[in-house]
Structures are given as C-alpha cells and as structure tokens.
Amino acid sequence: MIVITDPFFVEDEIDILHSLLEEGLSLLHIRKPDFSSLEMIQFLQQTKLEFRDKMVLHNHHELAEDFGIDRFHFSEKERNQSSSSPARFSKPCRYSTSTHSIEDFNSLENFDYAFLSPVFKSISKENYSPEKDLFEEIKSRTNHETKMIALGGIDSENIQEVLEKGFDDFALLGSIWKNENPLKQFKLCQQIALSHSQSQV
C-alpha cells in the first residue's frame, strides 16, 4: 500500500506521516508541487531517518542524496522529457511514474511501478473522473515487469474490487487526507488489503 501526501498544508502532518510509517506503511510519496527547495529541505529535516528508505520524492530530486532517499517519482510530463529519464541518476535507485492509459503503461521501461489513474472519481480533485473503464482497459496489459498501482478514488469501499480485478497494489490520497482520522482510515484499508493477501495464499 502507498500513501501520497496532500499537496497542501496539513496540520500535524509530520506526526501523522510518522504514525502511518510506524503502522507499516510500505511507501510514502512526498508530493508537494508548490514547495521551494528550502521548504522541501525543512519538510524532510523533520522526518525520521529510519523512514527515509520508504520515502519517494516527486520533485526536488537533487535533495535526495543528502537525505538518504533513493526513490524517485516522475510525472507523465517529466517522463516524456529525455533530460528527466531515470538513466540520469548514476547510483542504483528505484523509479516510479504516473500513467493515464494502458497504452502508456504497457510502453514503460525501467520503472519499478506506475500509477494508473483515475480508477474511480477522485476524492481529492474536483471534476476528475475516469474517461474509460480501467478495469476493462487493463485486460490488455502486456507489461508485467512494472507493477501496476491503482490511483484515484481508492478507499475502504473499493480496495477489494481493485485488487480482485487485476491491479497489483493501490495508492491512497484523498481517502486519507479528507478523513477526520487519517490513521484510523489507513489501518482499515491496511486490514482489507491484508485480508485479501491472505485469501490468495
């Protein structure tokens, strides 16, 4: 399970993020598109060293080495610019990206996993809904080297469906940050995912 930070200010955010990681969150995507380099430094300085290996930077990639982070996310736009190709990093790193069609997902190379979105109507973005039925689309998946992560409108009500219909994993954003109790919501989603995993054994 992946959690993406709210792009905007959240009260007690660092404490909440630490709580999620302490409860077993696999990966935390730090997406703060409006942060300056200094703001990102100040944000990362508040995070515990022990959790840095679970953090993924969406921007200000140049700060990663100083904070012991080796995971990078590329937007669709960045991925299509040759200067932002994963090959530009010399040391072994792990890469993820965003896609919005099965065709784009199938064409990926050198990415550990990719978001495919929106699966459902977005919780965090207004007027952002799927234009196609992605459950039908992913039946034509040919790329099995890259993990396919469901994003967009994922919550405790539809996690089971997402995992049963072909996605490898899922990412949460709005269902966490629009909830009055982010940690409680996370643990609920975590339990659903765990139950599904155990049923597959």
Tab-separated table of C-alpha atoms in Angstrom, residues 21-197:
chain	number	residue	atom	x	y	z
A	21	LEU	CA	5.012	4.544	8.745
A	22	GLU	CA	5.149	3.113	12.262
A	23	GLU	CA	1.953	1.175	11.479
A	24	GLY	CA	3.612	-0.459	8.483
A	25	LEU	CA	3.081	1.848	5.516
A	26	SER	CA	5.203	0.423	2.697
A	27	LEU	CA	5.909	3.585	0.725
A	28	LEU	CA	5.281	7.277	1.294
A	29	HIS	CA	5.197	9.506	-1.781
A	30	ILE	CA	6.179	13.062	-0.918
A	31	ARG	CA	4.324	15.207	-3.409
A	32	LYS	CA	4.445	18.914	-2.626
A	33	PRO	CA	4.460	20.528	-6.099
A	34	ASP	CA	4.482	24.107	-4.813
A	35	PHE	CA	7.320	23.642	-2.332
A	36	SER	CA	10.503	25.610	-2.936
A	37	SER	CA	13.798	23.798	-2.455
A	38	LEU	CA	14.122	25.361	1.004
A	39	GLU	CA	10.607	24.325	2.011
A	40	MET	CA	11.312	20.772	0.916
A	41	ILE	CA	14.546	20.738	2.922
A	42	GLN	CA	12.680	21.952	6.002
A	43	PHE	CA	9.994	19.311	5.472
A	44	LEU	CA	12.481	16.456	5.057
A	45	GLN	CA	14.536	17.567	8.041
A	46	GLN	CA	11.518	16.857	10.244
A	47	THR	CA	11.216	13.256	9.059
A	48	LYS	CA	12.841	10.418	10.976
A	49	LEU	CA	15.995	8.950	9.478
A	50	GLU	CA	14.697	5.414	9.981
A	51	PHE	CA	11.866	6.006	7.497
A	52	ARG	CA	13.811	7.648	4.673
A	53	ASP	CA	14.172	4.359	2.761
A	54	LYS	CA	10.377	4.277	2.407
A	55	MET	CA	10.104	7.801	1.032
A	56	VAL	CA	9.676	8.689	-2.634
A	57	LEU	CA	10.434	12.192	-3.911
A	58	HIS	CA	8.191	13.696	-6.583
A	59	ASN	CA	10.192	16.880	-7.002
A	60	HIS	CA	13.487	18.429	-5.893
A	61	HIS	CA	15.188	15.146	-6.718
A	62	GLU	CA	18.537	16.848	-6.236
A	63	LEU	CA	17.953	16.792	-2.464
A	64	ALA	CA	17.559	13.025	-2.266
A	65	GLU	CA	21.171	12.066	-1.646
A	66	ASP	CA	21.530	14.455	1.292
A	67	PHE	CA	18.571	12.799	2.991
A	68	GLY	CA	19.377	9.191	2.143
A	69	ILE	CA	16.453	8.842	-0.254
A	70	ASP	CA	16.876	6.649	-3.331
A	71	ARG	CA	13.343	6.544	-4.713
A	72	PHE	CA	12.179	8.970	-7.387
A	73	HIS	CA	8.809	9.580	-8.980
A	74	PHE	CA	8.383	11.116	-12.431
A	75	SER	CA	5.200	12.715	-13.674
A	76	GLU	CA	3.959	11.844	-17.140
A	77	LYS	CA	5.360	15.132	-18.449
A	78	GLU	CA	8.757	14.570	-16.846
A	79	ARG	CA	8.921	11.031	-18.174
A	80	ASN	CA	8.440	12.281	-21.709
A	81	GLN	CA	11.372	14.677	-21.419
A	82	SER	CA	14.649	12.952	-22.161
A	83	SER	CA	16.513	15.038	-19.570
A	84	SER	CA	14.316	13.529	-16.863
A	85	SER	CA	14.952	9.943	-17.873
A	86	PRO	CA	15.804	7.622	-14.968
A	87	ALA	CA	19.152	6.961	-16.653
A	88	ARG	CA	20.456	10.335	-15.478
A	89	PHE	CA	20.998	9.004	-11.947
A	90	SER	CA	24.339	7.248	-11.625
A	91	LYS	CA	23.788	5.293	-8.402
A	92	PRO	CA	21.287	2.419	-8.095
A	93	CYS	CA	17.858	3.941	-7.486
A	94	ARG	CA	14.241	2.948	-7.794
A	95	TYR	CA	11.809	4.722	-10.049
A	96	SER	CA	8.069	5.144	-10.367
A	97	THR	CA	5.889	7.179	-12.677
A	98	SER	CA	2.307	8.130	-13.494
A	99	THR	CA	0.219	6.898	-16.418
A	100	HIS	CA	-3.347	7.517	-17.513
A	101	SER	CA	-3.848	4.849	-20.176
A	102	ILE	CA	-2.996	1.178	-20.545
A	103	GLU	CA	-1.107	2.036	-23.735
A	104	ASP	CA	1.264	4.317	-21.822
A	105	PHE	CA	1.629	1.764	-19.053
A	106	ASN	CA	2.468	-1.028	-21.498
A	107	SER	CA	5.204	1.089	-23.091
A	108	LEU	CA	7.103	1.718	-19.840
A	109	GLU	CA	10.668	0.537	-19.334
A	110	ASN	CA	12.951	0.765	-16.282
A	111	PHE	CA	10.237	1.659	-13.794
A	112	ASP	CA	9.571	-0.434	-10.691
A	113	TYR	CA	5.916	0.533	-10.617
A	114	ALA	CA	3.498	3.043	-12.089
A	115	PHE	CA	0.254	4.657	-11.030
A	116	LEU	CA	-2.621	4.140	-13.443
A	117	SER	CA	-5.363	6.668	-12.819
A	118	PRO	CA	-8.067	7.661	-12.252
A	119	VAL	CA	-9.736	4.342	-11.479
A	120	PHE	CA	-12.699	5.993	-9.772
A	121	LYS	CA	-13.890	9.567	-9.319
A	122	SER	CA	-11.155	11.389	-7.432
A	123	ILE	CA	-11.688	12.171	-3.750
A	124	SER	CA	-9.056	14.922	-3.659
A	125	LYS	CA	-9.541	16.566	-7.079
A	126	GLU	CA	-12.802	18.135	-8.148
A	127	ASN	CA	-14.249	17.094	-11.512
A	128	TYR	CA	-11.595	14.428	-12.044
A	129	SER	CA	-13.231	11.188	-13.136
A	130	PRO	CA	-12.254	8.270	-15.359
A	131	GLU	CA	-12.902	8.688	-19.055
A	132	LYS	CA	-12.581	4.938	-19.617
A	133	ASP	CA	-13.303	1.819	-17.588
A	134	LEU	CA	-9.776	0.978	-16.456
A	135	PHE	CA	-10.853	-2.476	-15.298
A	136	GLU	CA	-11.651	-3.241	-18.932
A	137	GLU	CA	-8.548	-1.456	-20.177
A	138	ILE	CA	-6.102	-3.446	-18.055
A	139	LYS	CA	-7.267	-6.692	-19.628
A	140	SER	CA	-4.937	-5.716	-22.492
A	141	ARG	CA	-1.939	-5.359	-20.177
A	142	THR	CA	1.297	-6.637	-21.696
A	143	ASN	CA	3.792	-5.038	-19.311
A	144	HIS	CA	4.338	-7.370	-16.354
A	145	GLU	CA	7.791	-6.064	-15.453
A	146	THR	CA	6.288	-2.892	-13.965
A	147	LYS	CA	3.877	-3.149	-11.037
A	148	MET	CA	0.502	-1.566	-11.743
A	149	ILE	CA	-0.768	0.653	-8.923
A	150	ALA	CA	-4.374	1.835	-8.825
A	151	LEU	CA	-4.863	5.508	-8.011
A	152	GLY	CA	-7.866	7.797	-7.966
A	153	GLY	CA	-10.853	7.462	-5.678
A	154	ILE	CA	-9.470	4.448	-3.819
A	155	ASP	CA	-10.957	3.949	-0.358
A	156	SER	CA	-12.017	1.185	2.011
A	157	GLU	CA	-15.180	0.588	-0.027
A	158	ASN	CA	-13.435	-0.393	-3.268
A	159	ILE	CA	-9.976	-1.742	-2.354
A	160	GLN	CA	-11.216	-5.325	-2.611
A	161	GLU	CA	-12.530	-4.726	-6.138
A	162	VAL	CA	-9.273	-3.061	-7.225
A	163	LEU	CA	-7.159	-5.999	-6.064
A	164	GLU	CA	-9.528	-8.654	-7.405
A	165	LYS	CA	-9.728	-7.120	-10.883
A	166	GLY	CA	-6.064	-7.056	-11.754
A	167	PHE	CA	-4.172	-4.226	-10.078
A	168	ASP	CA	-1.033	-5.230	-8.185
A	169	ASP	CA	-1.489	-2.657	-5.443
A	170	PHE	CA	-3.136	0.685	-4.724
A	171	ALA	CA	-2.302	4.209	-3.574
A	172	LEU	CA	-4.294	6.392	-1.208
A	173	LEU	CA	-4.504	10.159	-1.176
A	174	GLY	CA	-7.921	11.751	-0.665
A	175	SER	CA	-9.303	8.879	1.422
A	176	ILE	CA	-6.547	9.534	3.962
A	177	TRP	CA	-6.286	13.324	3.968
A	178	LYS	CA	-10.001	14.079	3.638
A	179	ASN	CA	-10.725	11.835	6.605
A	180	GLU	CA	-11.083	13.190	10.136
A	181	ASN	CA	-8.866	10.371	11.398
A	182	PRO	CA	-6.193	9.568	8.777
A	183	LEU	CA	-4.529	6.863	10.884
A	184	LYS	CA	-7.775	5.019	11.593
A	185	GLN	CA	-8.673	5.114	7.893
A	186	PHE	CA	-5.212	3.865	6.950
A	187	LYS	CA	-5.446	0.915	9.350
A	188	LEU	CA	-8.868	-0.004	7.958
A	189	CYS	CA	-7.531	-0.009	4.393
A	190	GLN	CA	-4.442	-1.909	5.521
A	191	GLN	CA	-6.577	-4.622	7.108
A	192	ILE	CA	-8.667	-5.035	3.942
A	193	ALA	CA	-5.505	-5.384	1.852
A	194	LEU	CA	-4.029	-7.875	4.324
A	195	SER	CA	-7.190	-9.977	4.327
A	196	HIS	CA	-7.148	-10.068	0.541
A	197	SER	CA	-3.499	-11.095	0.511
